[in-house]
Amino acid sequence: MIRIRDEQDEQAFAEVFQYFAPRVKAFLMRSGTDAALAEECVQEVMTTVWQKSAMFDPARASVATWIFTIARNRKIDILRRQKRPEPEDIYWGPEEEPDQAESIGLQQESEKLGAAIAELPDKQRELIEKAYFGDLTHREIADMTGLPLGTIKSRIRLALDRLRHAMDRK
Amino acid sequence: MTPNIKHHLTEELLLGYSTGSLPEAVNIAVATHISMCDECRAAAEAYDSVGGAVLDQAETVSVSESCFASVMESIRTAPATDRRLARRPADPVLPAPLRDYVGGSLDKVNWRPAGMGVRQAILPTSGEATARLLYIPAGTAVPDHSHGGMELTLVLQGAFRDEDGHFGRGDIEVADSEVEHTPIADIGEDCICLAVTDAPLRFKGLLPRLAQPFLRI
């Protein structure tokens, strides 16, 4: 993803596409999109991944997380015909190097989170999947407690803090 | 970022924002609070990480052979865009998500009188909930009301106090249908809030109730 962002590397993009396009398509279809529309949306999502690659920040999101947010926003747009208000961005200045240790740390936490979700009892894991695929009732949402978010929350918080300090210095 | 935020988003709102299951008007309140609150921003990004993990572990559905070629085609034919986003000027009162709906800063808000010196501006959203900006003159009480559903009140300027506590800039009050409250703006400064409701408010007094259909409160 970094090679796509910094060098517009088409080979690297092909690899990201090959891994994520079938996952994004499955995600959209489980949310209630038919195959043809899902395919069309996959194209739009992957085009956005390329066009917005400058905004990818490995200290704040894994590649999977970043692509998930793009696919989710596209889904809201097509299924509910609503725009998605996003928080005000906080920026790396153009010369500000994202912190290497932060991005490695986030990557490790993301892997741990993935493993923790994979190890959940089936019923709980299915609840989480349903929540993110968008077919969960209010009652089921109320039952969802104890997502394994602790470490990743503090990791992201740390990255945000560093970002604030970097911006204060300017 | 606004320091000293004491009243935050609920886990349910954070999860709903991340999964994309909230009405547009509620999303505006969540996005606006996150713009001012690092703690909730980190929590929201952590929920997005769960979405990333779910996507990563999801089953796959193969895409057509021509899909990649189509994507590369649209990338090549797209008008050249600046790959870095232009930095939008910060506004002391309205964070970016609200500026998008208002069409600019505070001077672009199309205020309408709502009685007793209170002014309001309904934001254009689709879906089942309503978002409005409220302008409450310093020291004014908003009529005692309860809710058919949920009400979110996010302070953008000044402060108010009600039965649940004191709310300053960045604080969000999440009230459900059980709560009856009378928010009173602090004396020091006129109070500007974003209020989001997913059902019409019910006022206790007769007069406000008669006025309700006209105010769209």
Tab-separated table of C-alpha atoms in Angstrom:
chain	number	residue	atom	x	y	z
A	1	MET	CA	0.000	0.000	0.000
A	2	ILE	CA	2.918	2.316	0.788
A	3	ARG	CA	4.310	1.629	-2.702
A	4	ILE	CA	0.965	2.572	-4.203
A	5	ARG	CA	0.858	5.741	-2.150
A	6	ASP	CA	4.408	6.926	-2.691
A	7	GLU	CA	5.348	5.516	-6.102
A	8	GLN	CA	1.988	4.846	-7.798
A	9	ASP	CA	3.228	1.274	-8.203
A	10	GLU	CA	0.727	-0.598	-10.421
A	11	GLN	CA	2.174	-4.020	-9.600
A	12	ALA	CA	1.639	-3.399	-5.888
A	13	PHE	CA	-1.887	-2.211	-6.669
A	14	ALA	CA	-2.574	-5.423	-8.595
A	15	GLU	CA	-1.623	-7.423	-5.489
A	16	VAL	CA	-3.881	-5.359	-3.226
A	17	PHE	CA	-6.668	-5.728	-5.787
A	18	GLN	CA	-6.269	-9.488	-6.052
A	19	TYR	CA	-6.524	-9.908	-2.289
A	20	PHE	CA	-9.230	-7.380	-1.441
A	21	ALA	CA	-11.542	-7.147	-4.488
A	22	PRO	CA	-13.145	-10.596	-3.839
A	23	ARG	CA	-13.511	-9.743	-0.138
A	24	VAL	CA	-15.127	-6.381	-0.829
A	25	LYS	CA	-17.490	-8.088	-3.280
A	26	ALA	CA	-18.499	-10.691	-0.670
A	27	PHE	CA	-18.966	-7.898	1.914
A	28	LEU	CA	-21.270	-5.934	-0.403
A	29	MET	CA	-23.270	-9.018	-1.399
A	30	ARG	CA	-23.863	-10.023	2.219
A	31	SER	CA	-25.135	-6.512	2.846
A	32	GLY	CA	-27.872	-7.103	0.275
A	33	THR	CA	-26.342	-6.011	-3.041
A	34	ASP	CA	-26.825	-8.235	-6.105
A	35	ALA	CA	-23.762	-9.613	-7.883
A	36	ALA	CA	-23.797	-7.148	-10.773
A	37	LEU	CA	-24.104	-4.065	-8.557
A	38	ALA	CA	-21.507	-5.467	-6.153
A	39	GLU	CA	-19.077	-5.896	-9.034
A	40	GLU	CA	-19.666	-2.317	-10.128
A	41	CYS	CA	-19.082	-1.100	-6.572
A	42	VAL	CA	-15.901	-3.136	-6.243
A	43	GLN	CA	-14.570	-1.222	-9.239
A	44	GLU	CA	-15.489	2.098	-7.638
A	45	VAL	CA	-14.038	1.106	-4.270
A	46	MET	CA	-10.743	-0.061	-5.772
A	47	THR	CA	-10.514	3.068	-7.939
A	48	THR	CA	-10.952	5.122	-4.752
A	49	VAL	CA	-8.210	3.091	-3.044
A	50	TRP	CA	-5.816	4.228	-5.770
A	51	GLN	CA	-7.021	7.812	-5.962
A	52	LYS	CA	-7.044	8.400	-2.202
A	53	SER	CA	-3.873	6.456	-1.455
A	54	ALA	CA	-2.218	9.728	-0.365
A	55	MET	CA	-4.494	9.661	2.675
A	56	PHE	CA	-3.462	6.168	3.767
A	57	ASP	CA	-1.636	6.348	7.085
A	58	PRO	CA	-0.225	3.046	8.380
A	59	ALA	CA	0.129	4.483	11.906
A	60	ARG	CA	-3.648	4.865	12.144
A	61	ALA	CA	-5.166	2.033	10.101
A	62	SER	CA	-4.224	-1.291	8.560
A	63	VAL	CA	-4.793	-1.722	4.816
A	64	ALA	CA	-7.825	-3.930	5.573
A	65	THR	CA	-9.287	-1.304	7.915
A	66	TRP	CA	-8.728	1.478	5.432
A	67	ILE	CA	-10.366	-0.443	2.585
A	68	PHE	CA	-13.215	-1.458	4.899
A	69	THR	CA	-14.027	2.221	5.566
A	70	ILE	CA	-14.067	3.010	1.832
A	71	ALA	CA	-16.310	0.007	1.089
A	72	ARG	CA	-18.629	0.854	4.001
A	73	ASN	CA	-19.050	4.452	2.843
A	74	ARG	CA	-19.799	3.291	-0.699
A	75	LYS	CA	-22.338	0.833	0.705
A	76	ILE	CA	-24.163	3.564	2.636
A	77	ASP	CA	-24.174	5.649	-0.519
A	78	ILE	CA	-25.735	2.998	-2.757
A	79	LEU	CA	-27.980	1.087	-0.348
A	80	ARG	CA	-29.360	3.998	1.655
A	81	ARG	CA	-28.727	6.857	-0.781
A	82	GLN	CA	-27.201	8.877	2.010
A	83	LYS	CA	-23.971	10.695	2.227
A	84	ARG	CA	-21.659	9.835	5.051
A	85	PRO	CA	-20.455	12.708	7.228
A	86	GLU	CA	-16.792	12.158	8.109
A	87	PRO	CA	-14.890	13.760	11.003
A	88	GLU	CA	-12.621	16.703	10.307
A	89	ASP	CA	-9.323	15.316	9.086
A	90	ILE	CA	-6.154	15.659	11.022
A	91	TYR	CA	-3.213	15.962	8.694
A	92	TRP	CA	0.327	14.880	8.442
A	93	GLY	CA	2.090	17.869	7.003
A	94	PRO	CA	3.640	16.988	3.622
A	95	GLU	CA	7.099	16.756	5.173
A	96	GLU	CA	5.974	14.890	8.263
A	97	GLU	CA	7.160	11.279	8.241
A	98	PRO	CA	4.674	8.813	9.697
A	99	ASP	CA	6.305	7.116	12.623
A	100	GLN	CA	7.713	3.719	11.632
A	101	ALA	CA	7.395	2.249	15.124
A	102	GLU	CA	3.780	3.414	15.329
A	103	SER	CA	2.815	1.712	12.081
A	104	ILE	CA	4.543	-1.539	13.042
A	105	GLY	CA	2.835	-1.375	16.438
A	106	LEU	CA	-0.553	-0.831	14.854
A	107	GLN	CA	0.042	-3.692	12.439
A	108	GLN	CA	0.833	-6.020	15.359
A	109	GLU	CA	-2.240	-4.928	17.285
A	110	SER	CA	-4.383	-5.425	14.189
A	111	GLU	CA	-3.074	-8.969	13.810
A	112	LYS	CA	-3.793	-9.656	17.475
A	113	LEU	CA	-7.288	-8.243	17.083
A	114	GLY	CA	-7.876	-10.441	14.026
A	115	ALA	CA	-6.693	-13.509	15.941
A	116	ALA	CA	-8.840	-12.582	18.948
A	117	ILE	CA	-11.935	-12.308	16.745
A	118	ALA	CA	-11.146	-15.591	14.984
A	119	GLU	CA	-10.916	-17.316	18.377
A	120	LEU	CA	-14.240	-16.024	19.701
A	121	PRO	CA	-17.045	-18.539	20.203
A	122	ASP	CA	-18.945	-18.989	16.934
A	123	LYS	CA	-22.055	-17.242	18.171
A	124	GLN	CA	-20.209	-14.114	19.248
A	125	ARG	CA	-18.094	-13.972	16.101
A	126	GLU	CA	-21.222	-14.266	13.969
A	127	LEU	CA	-22.767	-11.348	15.869
A	128	ILE	CA	-19.757	-9.190	15.071
A	129	GLU	CA	-19.804	-10.196	11.406
A	130	LYS	CA	-23.504	-9.465	11.206
A	131	ALA	CA	-23.004	-6.048	12.785
A	132	TYR	CA	-20.437	-5.091	10.172
A	133	PHE	CA	-22.282	-6.697	7.265
A	134	GLY	CA	-25.287	-4.676	8.328
A	135	ASP	CA	-28.035	-7.113	9.235
A	136	LEU	CA	-28.224	-6.897	12.993
A	137	THR	CA	-31.311	-6.098	15.056
A	138	HIS	CA	-31.314	-3.625	17.938
A	139	ARG	CA	-31.765	-6.438	20.428
A	140	GLU	CA	-28.697	-8.212	19.055
A	141	ILE	CA	-26.676	-4.990	19.239
A	142	ALA	CA	-27.596	-4.707	22.922
A	143	ASP	CA	-26.157	-8.207	23.417
A	144	MET	CA	-22.805	-7.229	21.941
A	145	THR	CA	-20.459	-6.449	24.759
A	146	GLY	CA	-16.800	-6.975	25.353
A	147	LEU	CA	-15.301	-6.538	21.907
A	148	PRO	CA	-11.530	-7.072	22.289
A	149	LEU	CA	-10.723	-3.435	21.592
A	150	GLY	CA	-8.584	-2.426	24.556
A	151	THR	CA	-5.065	-2.550	23.150
A	152	ILE	CA	-5.890	-1.286	19.706
A	153	LYS	CA	-7.781	1.657	21.153
A	154	SER	CA	-4.776	2.759	23.171
A	155	ARG	CA	-2.452	2.197	20.205
A	156	ILE	CA	-4.539	4.463	17.999
A	157	ARG	CA	-4.820	6.953	20.820
A	158	LEU	CA	-1.023	7.016	21.056
A	159	ALA	CA	-0.675	7.593	17.320
A	160	LEU	CA	-3.144	10.477	17.538
A	161	ASP	CA	-1.247	11.998	20.453
A	162	ARG	CA	2.016	11.895	18.530
A	163	LEU	CA	0.295	13.454	15.569
A	164	ARG	CA	-1.008	16.291	17.720
A	165	HIS	CA	2.468	16.913	19.123
A	166	ALA	CA	3.986	16.896	15.644
A	167	MET	CA	1.464	19.496	14.563
A	168	ASP	CA	2.006	21.627	17.656
A	169	ARG	CA	5.715	21.873	16.919
A	170	LYS	CA	5.072	23.574	13.590
B	1	MET	CA	-9.467	19.229	19.252
B	2	THR	CA	-11.248	20.486	22.342
B	3	PRO	CA	-9.777	19.635	25.741
B	4	ASN	CA	-11.956	18.985	28.794
B	5	ILE	CA	-14.722	17.074	27.061
B	6	LYS	CA	-16.600	15.237	29.807
B	7	HIS	CA	-19.626	13.807	28.024
B	8	HIS	CA	-18.817	11.305	25.299
B	9	LEU	CA	-20.456	9.073	22.707
B	10	THR	CA	-21.931	5.761	23.857
B	11	GLU	CA	-20.387	2.482	22.692
B	12	GLU	CA	-23.609	1.793	20.808
B	13	LEU	CA	-23.290	5.033	18.813
B	14	LEU	CA	-19.606	4.380	18.093
B	15	LEU	CA	-20.359	0.859	16.872
B	16	GLY	CA	-23.306	2.076	14.797
B	17	TYR	CA	-21.187	4.808	13.219
B	18	SER	CA	-18.482	2.309	12.325
B	19	THR	CA	-20.831	-0.297	10.886
B	20	GLY	CA	-22.807	2.361	9.030
B	21	SER	CA	-26.181	1.510	10.552
B	22	LEU	CA	-27.142	4.959	11.900
B	23	PRO	CA	-29.396	7.510	10.186
B	24	GLU	CA	-27.568	10.320	8.415
B	25	ALA	CA	-28.592	12.944	11.011
B	26	VAL	CA	-27.127	10.841	13.843
B	27	ASN	CA	-23.938	10.319	11.829
B	28	ILE	CA	-23.553	14.120	11.641
B	29	ALA	CA	-23.577	14.366	15.452
B	30	VAL	CA	-21.102	11.486	15.803
B	31	ALA	CA	-18.733	12.871	13.138
B	32	THR	CA	-18.909	16.356	14.681
B	33	HIS	CA	-18.165	15.104	18.191
B	34	ILE	CA	-15.249	12.987	16.909
B	35	SER	CA	-13.866	16.075	15.144
B	36	MET	CA	-13.463	17.648	18.592
B	37	CYS	CA	-12.705	14.568	20.729
B	38	ASP	CA	-9.559	12.451	20.341
B	39	GLU	CA	-10.785	9.855	22.799
B	40	CYS	CA	-13.878	9.062	20.732
B	41	ARG	CA	-11.860	9.337	17.508
B	42	ALA	CA	-9.544	6.601	18.772
B	43	ALA	CA	-12.530	4.499	19.848
B	44	ALA	CA	-14.193	4.925	16.438
B	45	GLU	CA	-10.982	3.965	14.650
B	46	ALA	CA	-10.694	0.903	16.891
B	47	TYR	CA	-14.210	-0.131	15.843
B	48	ASP	CA	-13.171	0.402	12.220
B	49	SER	CA	-10.256	-1.972	12.908
B	50	VAL	CA	-12.793	-4.640	13.821
B	51	GLY	CA	-14.462	-3.969	10.457
B	52	GLY	CA	-11.064	-4.387	8.795
B	53	ALA	CA	-10.490	-7.689	10.583
B	54	VAL	CA	-13.960	-8.915	9.588
B	55	LEU	CA	-13.305	-7.937	5.965
B	56	ASP	CA	-9.911	-9.634	6.094
B	57	GLN	CA	-11.426	-12.878	7.379
B	58	ALA	CA	-14.540	-12.731	5.204
B	59	GLU	CA	-15.283	-15.321	2.589
B	60	THR	CA	-14.538	-14.227	-0.969
B	61	VAL	CA	-16.637	-13.929	-4.112
B	62	SER	CA	-14.542	-13.904	-7.243
B	63	VAL	CA	-14.696	-10.836	-9.439
B	64	SER	CA	-14.901	-10.964	-13.232
B	65	GLU	CA	-11.745	-11.242	-15.313
B	66	SER	CA	-12.213	-7.774	-16.719
B	67	CYS	CA	-12.679	-6.117	-13.311
B	68	PHE	CA	-9.049	-5.154	-12.742
B	69	ALA	CA	-8.672	-3.851	-16.300
B	70	SER	CA	-11.804	-1.704	-15.837
B	71	VAL	CA	-10.396	-0.234	-12.638
B	72	MET	CA	-7.076	0.615	-14.300
B	73	GLU	CA	-8.989	2.135	-17.210
B	74	SER	CA	-11.013	4.405	-14.931
B	75	ILE	CA	-7.873	5.392	-13.025
B	76	ARG	CA	-6.128	6.388	-16.249
B	77	THR	CA	-9.073	8.299	-17.676
B	78	ALA	CA	-9.984	10.069	-14.440
B	79	PRO	CA	-9.142	13.758	-14.391
B	80	ALA	CA	-5.855	14.328	-12.629
B	81	THR	CA	-6.539	15.193	-9.018
B	82	ASP	CA	-4.215	16.588	-6.444
B	83	ARG	CA	-3.277	13.465	-4.528
B	84	ARG	CA	-2.891	15.453	-1.340
B	85	LEU	CA	-6.025	16.990	0.046
B	86	ALA	CA	-6.126	20.714	0.416
B	87	ARG	CA	-6.268	21.660	4.050
B	88	ARG	CA	-9.588	23.208	4.877
B	89	PRO	CA	-9.521	26.229	7.126
B	90	ALA	CA	-10.595	25.420	10.664
B	91	ASP	CA	-13.642	27.187	12.032
B	92	PRO	CA	-13.853	28.154	15.703
B	93	VAL	CA	-17.476	26.979	16.033
B	94	LEU	CA	-18.419	24.588	13.215
B	95	PRO	CA	-16.218	21.512	12.636
B	96	ALA	CA	-15.879	20.307	9.024
B	97	PRO	CA	-18.874	17.894	8.933
B	98	LEU	CA	-21.213	20.751	9.901
B	99	ARG	CA	-19.604	23.211	7.485
B	100	ASP	CA	-20.398	20.706	4.724
B	101	TYR	CA	-24.093	20.740	5.635
B	102	VAL	CA	-24.332	24.478	6.310
B	103	GLY	CA	-22.384	25.376	3.182
B	104	GLY	CA	-19.765	27.373	5.049
B	105	SER	CA	-19.215	28.954	8.435
B	106	LEU	CA	-21.662	30.232	11.015
B	107	ASP	CA	-22.619	33.271	8.901
B	108	LYS	CA	-24.088	30.901	6.289
B	109	VAL	CA	-26.592	29.371	8.724
B	110	ASN	CA	-30.176	30.134	7.736
B	111	TRP	CA	-31.646	30.764	11.201
B	112	ARG	CA	-35.418	30.782	11.774
B	113	PRO	CA	-37.084	32.015	14.945
B	114	ALA	CA	-38.333	29.194	17.171
B	115	GLY	CA	-39.913	31.282	19.945
B	116	MET	CA	-38.565	32.839	23.165
B	117	GLY	CA	-35.460	34.115	21.411
B	118	VAL	CA	-34.388	30.614	20.371
B	119	ARG	CA	-33.480	30.192	16.715
B	120	GLN	CA	-33.055	27.000	14.728
B	121	ALA	CA	-31.841	25.766	11.367
B	122	ILE	CA	-32.763	22.301	10.134
B	123	LEU	CA	-29.984	20.575	8.211
B	124	PRO	CA	-30.856	18.761	4.981
B	125	THR	CA	-30.656	15.027	5.643
B	126	SER	CA	-32.465	11.982	4.387
B	127	GLY	CA	-33.671	9.193	6.626
B	128	GLU	CA	-35.694	8.893	9.756
B	129	ALA	CA	-33.857	11.304	12.102
B	130	THR	CA	-33.625	15.114	12.052
B	131	ALA	CA	-30.589	17.299	12.720
B	132	ARG	CA	-30.906	20.985	13.595
B	133	LEU	CA	-28.699	23.752	14.862
B	134	LEU	CA	-30.125	25.589	17.859
B	135	TYR	CA	-29.174	29.102	18.928
B	136	ILE	CA	-30.104	29.699	22.557
B	137	PRO	CA	-29.505	33.208	23.954
B	138	ALA	CA	-27.419	33.290	27.150
B	139	GLY	CA	-29.517	32.492	30.220
B	140	THR	CA	-32.523	31.230	28.228
B	141	ALA	CA	-34.357	27.992	29.105
B	142	VAL	CA	-35.583	25.726	26.329
B	143	PRO	CA	-39.154	24.585	27.174
B	144	ASP	CA	-39.459	21.470	29.300
B	145	HIS	CA	-39.759	18.561	26.912
B	146	SER	CA	-39.396	14.819	26.652
B	147	HIS	CA	-38.710	12.636	23.654
B	148	GLY	CA	-40.539	10.024	21.681
B	149	GLY	CA	-37.127	8.600	20.883
B	150	MET	CA	-33.481	9.487	21.271
B	151	GLU	CA	-32.127	13.027	21.408
B	152	LEU	CA	-28.485	13.960	21.006
B	153	THR	CA	-27.401	17.454	21.986
B	154	LEU	CA	-23.851	18.501	21.107
B	155	VAL	CA	-22.540	21.868	22.306
B	156	LEU	CA	-20.642	23.956	19.733
B	157	GLN	CA	-20.460	27.281	21.578
B	158	GLY	CA	-21.260	28.381	25.127
B	159	ALA	CA	-22.695	25.838	27.544
B	160	PHE	CA	-25.947	24.633	29.069
B	161	ARG	CA	-27.057	22.904	32.212
B	162	ASP	CA	-29.939	20.510	32.756
B	163	GLU	CA	-30.972	17.715	35.115
B	164	ASP	CA	-28.111	15.546	33.773
B	165	GLY	CA	-25.278	17.989	34.364
B	166	HIS	CA	-23.261	20.743	32.736
B	167	PHE	CA	-22.352	20.572	29.041
B	168	GLY	CA	-19.664	22.700	27.360
B	169	ARG	CA	-18.173	22.797	23.861
B	170	GLY	CA	-17.660	19.285	22.512
B	171	ASP	CA	-19.825	17.623	25.168
B	172	ILE	CA	-22.676	15.475	23.870
B	173	GLU	CA	-25.778	14.585	25.840
B	174	VAL	CA	-27.418	11.319	24.860
B	175	ALA	CA	-31.024	11.327	26.144
B	176	ASP	CA	-33.559	8.574	25.611
B	177	SER	CA	-37.339	8.707	25.707
B	178	GLU	CA	-37.425	8.449	29.516
B	179	VAL	CA	-35.735	11.775	30.147
B	180	GLU	CA	-37.666	14.986	30.644
B	181	HIS	CA	-35.380	17.945	30.760
B	182	THR	CA	-35.164	21.714	30.645
B	183	PRO	CA	-31.798	22.810	29.282
B	184	ILE	CA	-30.766	26.315	30.384
B	185	ALA	CA	-28.012	28.155	28.521
B	186	ASP	CA	-25.192	29.565	30.672
B	187	ILE	CA	-25.219	33.306	31.332
B	188	GLY	CA	-21.762	34.009	29.930
B	189	GLU	CA	-22.340	33.393	26.227
B	190	ASP	CA	-25.087	32.535	23.732
B	191	CYS	CA	-25.222	28.771	23.287
B	192	ILE	CA	-25.118	27.031	19.907
B	193	CYS	CA	-25.936	23.315	19.807
B	194	LEU	CA	-26.466	20.582	17.290
B	195	ALA	CA	-29.611	18.661	18.260
B	196	VAL	CA	-30.537	15.367	16.635
B	197	THR	CA	-33.838	13.599	17.266
B	198	ASP	CA	-35.185	10.393	15.840
B	199	ALA	CA	-38.769	11.262	16.846
B	200	PRO	CA	-40.612	14.566	17.432
B	201	LEU	CA	-40.114	16.169	20.855
B	202	ARG	CA	-43.101	16.309	23.227
B	203	PHE	CA	-43.490	19.552	25.103
B	204	LYS	CA	-45.320	19.641	28.416
B	205	GLY	CA	-46.884	23.077	28.181
B	206	LEU	CA	-49.932	23.674	25.964
B	207	LEU	CA	-48.522	26.615	24.037
B	208	PRO	CA	-45.330	24.974	22.829
B	209	ARG	CA	-47.375	21.922	21.877
B	210	LEU	CA	-49.608	24.061	19.661
B	211	ALA	CA	-46.599	25.684	18.063
B	212	GLN	CA	-44.844	22.385	17.485
B	213	PRO	CA	-46.217	21.606	14.007
B	214	PHE	CA	-45.078	25.018	12.782
B	215	LEU	CA	-41.616	24.832	14.291
B	216	ARG	CA	-40.979	21.276	13.099
B	217	ILE	CA	-39.367	20.643	16.468
